[in-house]
PDB file of C-alpha atoms in Angstrom:
ATOM      1  CA  MET A   1      18.244   4.518   1.657  1.00  0.00           C
ATOM      2  CA  SER A   2      16.937   4.083   5.211  1.00  0.00           C
ATOM      3  CA  LEU A   3      14.154   2.148   6.866  1.00  0.00           C
ATOM      4  CA  GLN A   4      12.413   5.455   7.537  1.00  0.00           C
ATOM      5  CA  SER A   5      12.516   6.525   3.888  1.00  0.00           C
ATOM      6  CA  GLU A   6      11.092   3.198   2.720  1.00  0.00           C
ATOM      7  CA  ILE A   7       8.300   3.248   5.300  1.00  0.00           C
ATOM      8  CA  THR A   8       7.468   6.791   4.189  1.00  0.00           C
ATOM      9  CA  SER A   9       7.308   5.578   0.583  1.00  0.00           C
ATOM     10  CA  TRP A  10       5.064   2.682   1.552  1.00  0.00           C
ATOM     11  CA  ARG A  11       2.701   4.983   3.448  1.00  0.00           C
ATOM     12  CA  ALA A  12       2.532   7.256   0.401  1.00  0.00           C
ATOM     13  CA  ASP A  13       1.492   4.242  -1.714  1.00  0.00           C
ATOM     14  CA  TYR A  14      -1.074   3.123   0.858  1.00  0.00           C
ATOM     15  CA  ASP A  15      -4.146   5.252   0.069  1.00  0.00           C
ATOM     16  CA  GLN A  16      -6.332   5.207   3.176  1.00  0.00           C
ATOM     17  CA  THR A  17      -9.041   7.498   1.735  1.00  0.00           C
ATOM     18  CA  ASN A  18     -11.637   4.753   1.259  1.00  0.00           C
ATOM     19  CA  VAL A  19     -10.606   2.940   4.439  1.00  0.00           C
ATOM     20  CA  ASN A  20     -11.467   6.018   6.480  1.00  0.00           C
ATOM     21  CA  THR A  21     -15.040   6.149   5.146  1.00  0.00           C
ATOM     22  CA  TYR A  22     -15.667   3.269   7.602  1.00  0.00           C
ATOM     23  CA  ASN A  23     -16.986   1.080   4.816  1.00  0.00           C
ATOM     24  CA  PRO A  24     -16.471  -2.430   6.254  1.00  0.00           C
ATOM     25  CA  ALA A  25     -15.435  -3.742   2.840  1.00  0.00           C
ATOM     26  CA  TYR A  26     -12.077  -2.021   3.422  1.00  0.00           C
ATOM     27  CA  LEU A  27     -11.346  -3.681   6.764  1.00  0.00           C
ATOM     28  CA  GLY A  28      -8.996  -6.177   5.144  1.00  0.00           C
ATOM     29  CA  SER A  29      -8.980  -9.953   4.774  1.00  0.00           C
ATOM     30  CA  LEU A  30      -7.778 -12.830   6.891  1.00  0.00           C
ATOM     31  CA  ARG A  31      -7.159 -16.546   6.985  1.00  0.00           C
ATOM     32  CA  ASP A  32      -8.543 -17.850  10.246  1.00  0.00           C
ATOM     33  CA  THR A  33      -6.963 -20.512  12.400  1.00  0.00           C
ATOM     34  CA  ASP A  34      -9.038 -23.163  10.612  1.00  0.00           C
ATOM     35  CA  GLY A  35      -7.612 -22.069   7.261  1.00  0.00           C
ATOM     36  CA  VAL A  36     -10.805 -20.314   6.117  1.00  0.00           C
ATOM     37  CA  TYR A  37     -10.742 -17.000   4.204  1.00  0.00           C
ATOM     38  CA  HIS A  38     -12.825 -14.032   5.378  1.00  0.00           C
ATOM     39  CA  THR A  39     -12.958 -10.475   4.052  1.00  0.00           C
ATOM     40  CA  GLY A  40     -14.452  -7.089   4.956  1.00  0.00           C
ATOM     41  CA  ALA A  41     -17.401  -7.264   7.345  1.00  0.00           C
ATOM     42  CA  GLY A  42     -17.079 -11.054   7.115  1.00  0.00           C
ATOM     43  CA  THR A  43     -13.864 -10.947   9.180  1.00  0.00           C
ATOM     44  CA  TYR A  44     -16.124 -10.557  12.233  1.00  0.00           C
ATOM     45  CA  LYS A  45     -17.715 -13.737  13.531  1.00  0.00           C
ATOM     46  CA  SER A  46     -19.996 -11.851  15.932  1.00  0.00           C
ATOM     47  CA  GLY A  47     -20.408  -8.338  17.309  1.00  0.00           C
ATOM     48  CA  ASN A  48     -16.957  -6.852  17.922  1.00  0.00           C
ATOM     49  CA  ASN A  49     -15.160 -10.181  17.723  1.00  0.00           C
ATOM     50  CA  PRO A  50     -13.119 -10.893  14.582  1.00  0.00           C
ATOM     51  CA  TYR A  51     -12.095 -14.421  13.718  1.00  0.00           C
ATOM     52  CA  ASP A  52      -8.833 -15.585  15.259  1.00  0.00           C
ATOM     53  CA  PHE A  53      -6.267 -15.522  12.471  1.00  0.00           C
ATOM     54  CA  ASN A  54      -2.914 -16.769  11.245  1.00  0.00           C
ATOM     55  CA  ILE A  55      -2.780 -14.225   8.419  1.00  0.00           C
ATOM     56  CA  TYR A  56      -4.265 -10.732   8.371  1.00  0.00           C
ATOM     57  CA  THR A  57      -3.803  -8.438   5.397  1.00  0.00           C
ATOM     58  CA  GLY A  58      -5.165  -5.190   4.006  1.00  0.00           C
ATOM     59  CA  GLN A  59      -4.560  -2.743   1.204  1.00  0.00           C
ATOM     60  CA  GLY A  60      -5.072   0.906   0.382  1.00  0.00           C
ATOM     61  CA  VAL A  61      -5.528   1.340  -3.376  1.00  0.00           C
ATOM     62  CA  ASP A  62      -5.616   4.623  -5.269  1.00  0.00           C
ATOM     63  CA  HIS A  63      -9.083   6.014  -4.574  1.00  0.00           C
ATOM     64  CA  ASN A  64      -9.094   7.919  -7.874  1.00  0.00           C
ATOM     65  CA  ASP A  65      -8.095   4.959 -10.029  1.00  0.00           C
ATOM     66  CA  SER A  66      -7.967   1.556  -8.351  1.00  0.00           C
ATOM     67  CA  ASP A  67      -6.130   0.129 -11.364  1.00  0.00           C
ATOM     68  CA  ASN A  68      -3.056   1.920 -10.020  1.00  0.00           C
ATOM     69  CA  GLY A  69      -3.129  -0.341  -6.985  1.00  0.00           C
ATOM     70  CA  GLY A  70      -1.559   0.779  -3.731  1.00  0.00           C
ATOM     71  CA  GLY A  71       0.214  -0.263  -0.586  1.00  0.00           C
ATOM     72  CA  LYS A  72      -0.472  -3.628   1.022  1.00  0.00           C
ATOM     73  CA  TYR A  73       0.431  -5.022   4.431  1.00  0.00           C
ATOM     74  CA  LEU A  74       0.382  -8.571   5.750  1.00  0.00           C
ATOM     75  CA  VAL A  75       0.825  -9.729   9.342  1.00  0.00           C
ATOM     76  CA  THR A  76       1.268 -13.341  10.397  1.00  0.00           C
ATOM     77  CA  SER A  77       0.599 -15.038  13.715  1.00  0.00           C
ATOM     78  CA  THR A  78       2.161 -18.467  13.959  1.00  0.00           C
ATOM     79  CA  ASN A  79      -0.087 -19.837  16.676  1.00  0.00           C
ATOM     80  CA  GLY A  80      -3.127 -17.652  16.062  1.00  0.00           C
ATOM     81  CA  PHE A  81      -4.078 -14.159  17.146  1.00  0.00           C
ATOM     82  CA  SER A  82      -7.292 -13.005  18.795  1.00  0.00           C
ATOM     83  CA  TRP A  83      -8.515  -9.425  19.306  1.00  0.00           C
ATOM     84  CA  SER A  84     -11.801  -7.861  20.349  1.00  0.00           C
ATOM     85  CA  THR A  85     -13.370  -4.758  21.864  1.00  0.00           C
ATOM     86  CA  THR A  86     -15.557  -4.473  24.935  1.00  0.00           C
ATOM     87  CA  ASP A  87     -17.104  -1.628  26.917  1.00  0.00           C
ATOM     88  CA  ALA A  88     -16.693  -3.104  30.375  1.00  0.00           C
ATOM     89  CA  ASN A  89     -17.248   0.240  32.091  1.00  0.00           C
ATOM     90  CA  SER A  90     -20.364   1.133  30.065  1.00  0.00           C
ATOM     91  CA  ASN A  91     -18.921   4.567  29.368  1.00  0.00           C
ATOM     92  CA  ASN A  92     -19.071   4.408  25.550  1.00  0.00           C
ATOM     93  CA  LEU A  93     -15.305   3.912  25.416  1.00  0.00           C
ATOM     94  CA  TYR A  94     -13.863   0.586  24.305  1.00  0.00           C
ATOM     95  CA  GLU A  95     -11.202  -1.635  25.807  1.00  0.00           C
ATOM     96  CA  PHE A  96      -9.194  -3.193  22.975  1.00  0.00           C
ATOM     97  CA  GLN A  97      -8.003  -6.649  24.043  1.00  0.00           C
ATOM     98  CA  SER A  98      -5.783  -9.273  22.416  1.00  0.00           C
ATOM     99  CA  SER A  99      -3.991 -12.577  22.841  1.00  0.00           C
ATOM    100  CA  GLY A 100      -1.324 -14.242  20.723  1.00  0.00           C
ATOM    101  CA  SER A 101       1.709 -12.899  18.892  1.00  0.00           C
ATOM    102  CA  LEU A 102       2.272 -10.939  15.682  1.00  0.00           C
ATOM    103  CA  ASN A 103       5.320 -12.737  14.323  1.00  0.00           C
ATOM    104  CA  THR A 104       6.019 -11.261  10.888  1.00  0.00           C
ATOM    105  CA  LEU A 105       5.171  -7.997   9.131  1.00  0.00           C
ATOM    106  CA  TYR A 106       5.289  -7.513   5.348  1.00  0.00           C
ATOM    107  CA  LEU A 107       4.927  -4.123   3.630  1.00  0.00           C
ATOM    108  CA  GLY A 108       4.632  -4.072  -0.159  1.00  0.00           C
ATOM    109  CA  HIS A 109       2.317  -3.246  -3.046  1.00  0.00           C
ATOM    110  CA  THR A 110      -0.886  -4.812  -4.368  1.00  0.00           C
ATOM    111  CA  PRO A 111      -0.562  -7.293  -7.250  1.00  0.00           C
ATOM    112  CA  ASP A 112      -1.909  -6.178 -10.627  1.00  0.00           C
ATOM    113  CA  ASN A 113      -4.880  -8.548 -10.487  1.00  0.00           C
ATOM    114  CA  ASP A 114      -6.070  -7.558  -7.014  1.00  0.00           C
ATOM    115  CA  THR A 115      -6.880  -3.868  -6.636  1.00  0.00           C
ATOM    116  CA  GLY A 116     -10.198  -4.012  -4.793  1.00  0.00           C
ATOM    117  CA  ALA A 117     -11.238  -2.962  -1.314  1.00  0.00           C
ATOM    118  CA  ALA A 118      -9.448  -5.889   0.380  1.00  0.00           C
ATOM    119  CA  PRO A 119      -7.182  -8.750  -0.723  1.00  0.00           C
ATOM    120  CA  LEU A 120      -8.859 -11.608  -2.571  1.00  0.00           C
ATOM    121  CA  SER A 121      -8.556 -15.198  -1.405  1.00  0.00           C
ATOM    122  CA  GLY A 122      -6.371 -16.231  -4.339  1.00  0.00           C
ATOM    123  CA  THR A 123      -3.916 -13.387  -3.814  1.00  0.00           C
ATOM    124  CA  LEU A 124      -4.118 -13.100  -0.034  1.00  0.00           C
ATOM    125  CA  THR A 125      -0.369 -13.588   0.382  1.00  0.00           C
ATOM    126  CA  THR A 126       0.724 -12.099  -2.954  1.00  0.00           C
ATOM    127  CA  PHE A 127       2.567  -8.806  -3.421  1.00  0.00           C
ATOM    128  CA  ASN A 128       3.385  -7.054  -6.672  1.00  0.00           C
ATOM    129  CA  SER A 129       6.615  -8.759  -7.684  1.00  0.00           C
ATOM    130  CA  ASP A 130       8.026  -5.604  -9.305  1.00  0.00           C
ATOM    131  CA  TYR A 131       7.679  -3.363  -6.244  1.00  0.00           C
ATOM    132  CA  PRO A 132       9.788  -3.196  -3.072  1.00  0.00           C
ATOM    133  CA  LEU A 133       9.051  -5.348  -0.055  1.00  0.00           C
ATOM    134  CA  ILE A 134       9.984  -4.833   3.600  1.00  0.00           C
ATOM    135  CA  VAL A 135      10.001  -7.946   5.785  1.00  0.00           C
ATOM    136  CA  VAL A 136      10.167  -7.817   9.581  1.00  0.00           C
ATOM    137  CA  THR A 137      10.612 -11.177  11.307  1.00  0.00           C
ATOM    138  CA  GLY A 138      10.624 -11.628  15.058  1.00  0.00           C
ATOM    139  CA  PHE A 139       8.187  -8.701  15.120  1.00  0.00           C
ATOM    140  CA  ASN A 140       6.651 -10.015  18.340  1.00  0.00           C
ATOM    141  CA  ILE A 141      10.009  -9.730  20.096  1.00  0.00           C
ATOM    142  CA  ALA A 142      10.242  -6.024  19.251  1.00  0.00           C
ATOM    143  CA  ILE A 143       6.604  -5.434  20.238  1.00  0.00           C
ATOM    144  CA  ASP A 144       6.931  -7.083  23.651  1.00  0.00           C
ATOM    145  CA  SER A 145      10.196  -5.259  24.321  1.00  0.00           C
ATOM    146  CA  VAL A 146       8.746  -1.825  23.531  1.00  0.00           C
ATOM    147  CA  ALA A 147       5.537  -2.559  25.444  1.00  0.00           C
ATOM    148  CA  SER A 148       7.711  -3.121  28.513  1.00  0.00           C
ATOM    149  CA  SER A 149      10.441  -0.507  28.075  1.00  0.00           C
ATOM    150  CA  VAL A 150       8.312   2.381  26.797  1.00  0.00           C
ATOM    151  CA  PHE A 151       4.816   1.762  28.170  1.00  0.00           C
ATOM    152  CA  GLY A 152       5.710  -0.140  31.336  1.00  0.00           C
ATOM    153  CA  VAL A 153       3.476  -3.153  30.749  1.00  0.00           C
ATOM    154  CA  ALA A 154       4.286  -6.846  30.569  1.00  0.00           C
ATOM    155  CA  ASN A 155       3.942  -7.477  26.836  1.00  0.00           C
ATOM    156  CA  GLY A 156       2.127  -6.601  23.611  1.00  0.00           C
ATOM    157  CA  ASN A 157      -1.170  -7.957  24.964  1.00  0.00           C
ATOM    158  CA  SER A 158      -1.187  -5.903  28.163  1.00  0.00           C
ATOM    159  CA  ALA A 159      -3.676  -3.048  28.506  1.00  0.00           C
ATOM    160  CA  ILE A 160      -2.312   0.493  28.057  1.00  0.00           C
ATOM    161  CA  ALA A 161      -4.348   3.599  28.897  1.00  0.00           C
ATOM    162  CA  VAL A 162      -5.133   5.583  25.757  1.00  0.00           C
ATOM    163  CA  SER A 163      -3.407   8.866  26.542  1.00  0.00           C
ATOM    164  CA  GLY A 164      -0.256  10.780  25.660  1.00  0.00           C
ATOM    165  CA  THR A 165       2.137   9.084  23.256  1.00  0.00           C
ATOM    166  CA  PHE A 166       0.059   5.929  23.032  1.00  0.00           C
ATOM    167  CA  ALA A 167      -3.046   7.878  22.011  1.00  0.00           C
ATOM    168  CA  SER A 168      -1.059   9.505  19.207  1.00  0.00           C
ATOM    169  CA  LEU A 169      -0.232   6.052  17.797  1.00  0.00           C
ATOM    170  CA  LEU A 170      -3.759   4.598  17.902  1.00  0.00           C
ATOM    171  CA  ALA A 171      -6.078   5.458  15.017  1.00  0.00           C
ATOM    172  CA  ASN A 172      -9.454   6.844  16.153  1.00  0.00           C
ATOM    173  CA  SER A 173      -8.076   6.973  19.697  1.00  0.00           C
ATOM    174  CA  SER A 174     -11.083   8.935  21.009  1.00  0.00           C
ATOM    175  CA  LEU A 175     -13.131   5.721  20.769  1.00  0.00           C
ATOM    176  CA  PHE A 176     -10.955   3.814  23.250  1.00  0.00           C
ATOM    177  CA  GLU A 177     -10.214   3.816  26.959  1.00  0.00           C
ATOM    178  CA  SER A 178      -7.444   1.239  26.734  1.00  0.00           C
ATOM    179  CA  ALA A 179      -5.780  -0.910  24.122  1.00  0.00           C
ATOM    180  CA  THR A 180      -2.869  -3.289  23.784  1.00  0.00           C
ATOM    181  CA  LEU A 181       0.167  -2.478  21.689  1.00  0.00           C
ATOM    182  CA  ASN A 182      -0.696  -5.375  19.381  1.00  0.00           C
ATOM    183  CA  THR A 183      -4.220  -4.074  18.753  1.00  0.00           C
ATOM    184  CA  ALA A 184      -2.894  -0.566  18.161  1.00  0.00           C
ATOM    185  CA  LEU A 185      -0.488  -1.932  15.557  1.00  0.00           C
ATOM    186  CA  LEU A 186      -3.140  -3.861  13.629  1.00  0.00           C
ATOM    187  CA  TYR A 187      -5.876  -1.251  13.845  1.00  0.00           C
ATOM    188  CA  SER A 188      -3.594   1.625  12.894  1.00  0.00           C
ATOM    189  CA  LEU A 189      -2.114  -0.311   9.969  1.00  0.00           C
ATOM    190  CA  THR A 190      -5.583  -0.423   8.443  1.00  0.00           C
ATOM    191  CA  PHE A 191      -6.576   3.195   8.955  1.00  0.00           C
ATOM    192  CA  ASP A 192      -3.106   4.793   8.572  1.00  0.00           C
ATOM    193  CA  SER A 193      -4.422   8.045  10.042  1.00  0.00           C
ATOM    194  CA  THR A 194      -1.785   8.830  12.661  1.00  0.00           C
ATOM    195  CA  THR A 195       1.290  10.999  12.120  1.00  0.00           C
ATOM    196  CA  THR A 196       3.516   8.103  13.159  1.00  0.00           C
ATOM    197  CA  GLN A 197       2.326   4.545  12.589  1.00  0.00           C
ATOM    198  CA  ALA A 198       2.393   2.322  15.683  1.00  0.00           C
ATOM    199  CA  PHE A 199       4.575  -0.240  13.887  1.00  0.00           C
ATOM    200  CA  GLU A 200       6.936   2.564  12.875  1.00  0.00           C
ATOM    201  CA  PHE A 201       7.235   3.689  16.505  1.00  0.00           C
ATOM    202  CA  VAL A 202       7.871   0.145  17.718  1.00  0.00           C
ATOM    203  CA  LEU A 203      10.623  -0.510  15.191  1.00  0.00           C
ATOM    204  CA  ASP A 204      12.314   2.807  15.960  1.00  0.00           C
ATOM    205  CA  LYS A 205      12.246   2.336  19.740  1.00  0.00           C
ATOM    206  CA  TYR A 206      13.447  -1.247  19.497  1.00  0.00           C
ATOM    207  CA  LEU A 207      16.288  -0.237  17.204  1.00  0.00           C
ATOM    208  CA  GLU A 208      17.256   2.574  19.582  1.00  0.00           C
ATOM    209  CA  SER A 209      17.587  -0.011  22.350  1.00  0.00           C
ATOM    210  CA  LYS A 210      20.097  -1.833  20.130  1.00  0.00           C
ATOM    211  CA  GLY A 211      22.178   1.253  19.299  1.00  0.00           C
ATOM    212  CA  SER A 212      20.497   1.984  15.959  1.00  0.00           C
ATOM    213  CA  ASP A 213      17.342   3.771  14.827  1.00  0.00           C
ATOM    214  CA  ILE A 214      14.831   3.897  12.008  1.00  0.00           C
ATOM    215  CA  THR A 215      16.894   6.396   9.994  1.00  0.00           C
ATOM    216  CA  ASP A 216      19.815   3.970   9.624  1.00  0.00           C
ATOM    217  CA  SER A 217      20.557   1.967   6.492  1.00  0.00           C
ATOM    218  CA  PHE A 218      19.269  -1.579   6.287  1.00  0.00           C
ATOM    219  CA  ALA A 219      22.821  -2.905   6.492  1.00  0.00           C
ATOM    220  CA  ASP A 220      23.493  -1.016   9.723  1.00  0.00           C
ATOM    221  CA  ILE A 221      20.130  -2.095  11.113  1.00  0.00           C
ATOM    222  CA  GLN A 222      20.772  -5.769  10.396  1.00  0.00           C
ATOM    223  CA  SER A 223      24.150  -5.472  12.070  1.00  0.00           C
ATOM    224  CA  ALA A 224      22.574  -3.930  15.167  1.00  0.00           C
ATOM    225  CA  LEU A 225      19.914  -6.659  15.274  1.00  0.00           C
ATOM    226  CA  SER A 226      22.366  -9.550  15.052  1.00  0.00           C
ATOM    227  CA  GLY A 227      21.525 -12.200  17.634  1.00  0.00           C
ATOM    228  CA  THR A 228      18.269 -10.563  18.774  1.00  0.00           C
ATOM    229  CA  GLY A 229      15.818 -12.792  16.915  1.00  0.00           C
ATOM    230  CA  VAL A 230      14.538  -9.718  15.046  1.00  0.00           C
ATOM    231  CA  SER A 231      15.325  -9.064  11.380  1.00  0.00           C
ATOM    232  CA  ILE A 232      14.330  -6.124   9.145  1.00  0.00           C
ATOM    233  CA  SER A 233      15.066  -6.731   5.463  1.00  0.00           C
ATOM    234  CA  TYR A 234      14.475  -4.722   2.297  1.00  0.00           C
ATOM    235  CA  TYR A 235      14.064  -6.155  -1.200  1.00  0.00           C
ATOM    236  CA  ASP A 236      14.121  -3.981  -4.331  1.00  0.00           C
ATOM    237  CA  GLN A 237      11.467  -6.272  -5.758  1.00  0.00           C
ATOM    238  CA  ALA A 238       9.172  -8.645  -3.907  1.00  0.00           C
ATOM    239  CA  SER A 239      10.222 -11.353  -6.347  1.00  0.00           C
ATOM    240  CA  ASP A 240      13.722 -11.173  -4.840  1.00  0.00           C
ATOM    241  CA  TYR A 241      12.185 -12.483  -1.610  1.00  0.00           C
ATOM    242  CA  ALA A 242       9.614 -14.912  -2.983  1.00  0.00           C
ATOM    243  CA  SER A 243       8.914 -16.110  -6.509  1.00  0.00           C
ATOM    244  CA  GLY A 244       6.205 -14.000  -8.113  1.00  0.00           C
ATOM    245  CA  GLY A 245       5.857 -12.000  -4.912  1.00  0.00           C
ATOM    246  CA  VAL A 246       3.832 -14.855  -3.402  1.00  0.00           C
ATOM    247  CA  VAL A 247       4.961 -15.098   0.208  1.00  0.00           C
ATOM    248  CA  THR A 248       2.836 -18.145   1.110  1.00  0.00           C
ATOM    249  CA  SER A 249       5.802 -20.508   1.240  1.00  0.00           C
ATOM    250  CA  ALA A 250       7.804 -17.959   3.187  1.00  0.00           C
ATOM    251  CA  VAL A 251       4.945 -17.632   5.678  1.00  0.00           C
ATOM    252  CA  ALA A 252       4.855 -21.405   6.096  1.00  0.00           C
ATOM    253  CA  GLN A 253       8.633 -21.580   6.561  1.00  0.00           C
ATOM    254  CA  ALA A 254       8.546 -18.785   9.122  1.00  0.00           C
ATOM    255  CA  SER A 255       5.779 -20.586  11.011  1.00  0.00           C
ATOM    256  CA  LEU A 256       7.754 -23.830  11.019  1.00  0.00           C
ATOM    257  CA  ALA A 257      10.878 -22.036  12.226  1.00  0.00           C
ATOM    258  CA  GLU A 258       8.908 -20.319  14.989  1.00  0.00           C
ATOM    259  CA  SER A 259       7.318 -23.592  16.092  1.00  0.00           C
ATOM    260  CA  THR A 260      10.688 -25.338  16.083  1.00  0.00           C
ATOM    261  CA  SER A 261      12.174 -22.514  18.135  1.00  0.00           C
ATOM    262  CA  ASP A 262       9.337 -22.789  20.655  1.00  0.00           C
ATOM    263  CA  LEU A 263       9.892 -26.547  20.974  1.00  0.00           C
ATOM    264  CA  LEU A 264      13.623 -26.091  21.499  1.00  0.00           C
ATOM    265  CA  GLN A 265      13.023 -23.476  24.189  1.00  0.00           C
ATOM    266  CA  ALA A 266      10.516 -25.763  25.887  1.00  0.00           C
ATOM    267  CA  ALA A 267      13.062 -28.576  25.863  1.00  0.00           C
TER     268      ALA A 267
END
């Protein structure tokens, strides 16, 4: 079992058919920085400006029979994440901008009682407890590293021209003139329409920089990541990570740990 094989399995479970009809109901759900839940078109507070969030999550359920559920992702931002699009050059191509960090990535399966277009408020942070779960902590560290080493920019919020390799990682890339690596990760998670997912690329390139790669076993990967602040863990069942597959407490603990780390660094 490798990280690559498990990501491939997750992508097979994540049915993006309805997402790619551009129905806003399938955009996902979030908990904003004031703790308020928003879903679908309601995740946008105005125009092309979504609410700043601490939790963003989406799901791709079986478009033939939603009762079968599907893949679900969840991304956390400890101190809040902001992203928006503009057309500063008035050329009908967008600049995708962002600020903040994407600290943790979860990849699992929808719970039995939430198989709609986007996660419900009551199950926003719940995964199916009987299905596997991949957890990436210190995700922001990997993102910033790859933004610099591969794309030659300062960090995950720096603008990258949409061309070449980067264009191949960004869903609907023809709509954009530039984007940040963070926005490419979030946007492409939702649409899942690229050959290689942006998050997949980031994890592989970061692992390569540590003498590993995405095709290695989880044990070898964890060994390579020792001391980096990044962790990639696999659980046979989400319940092995969090009781009932509800990662809310784990999200809170991760946020506390991140905040504590920030305070220690500042000291």
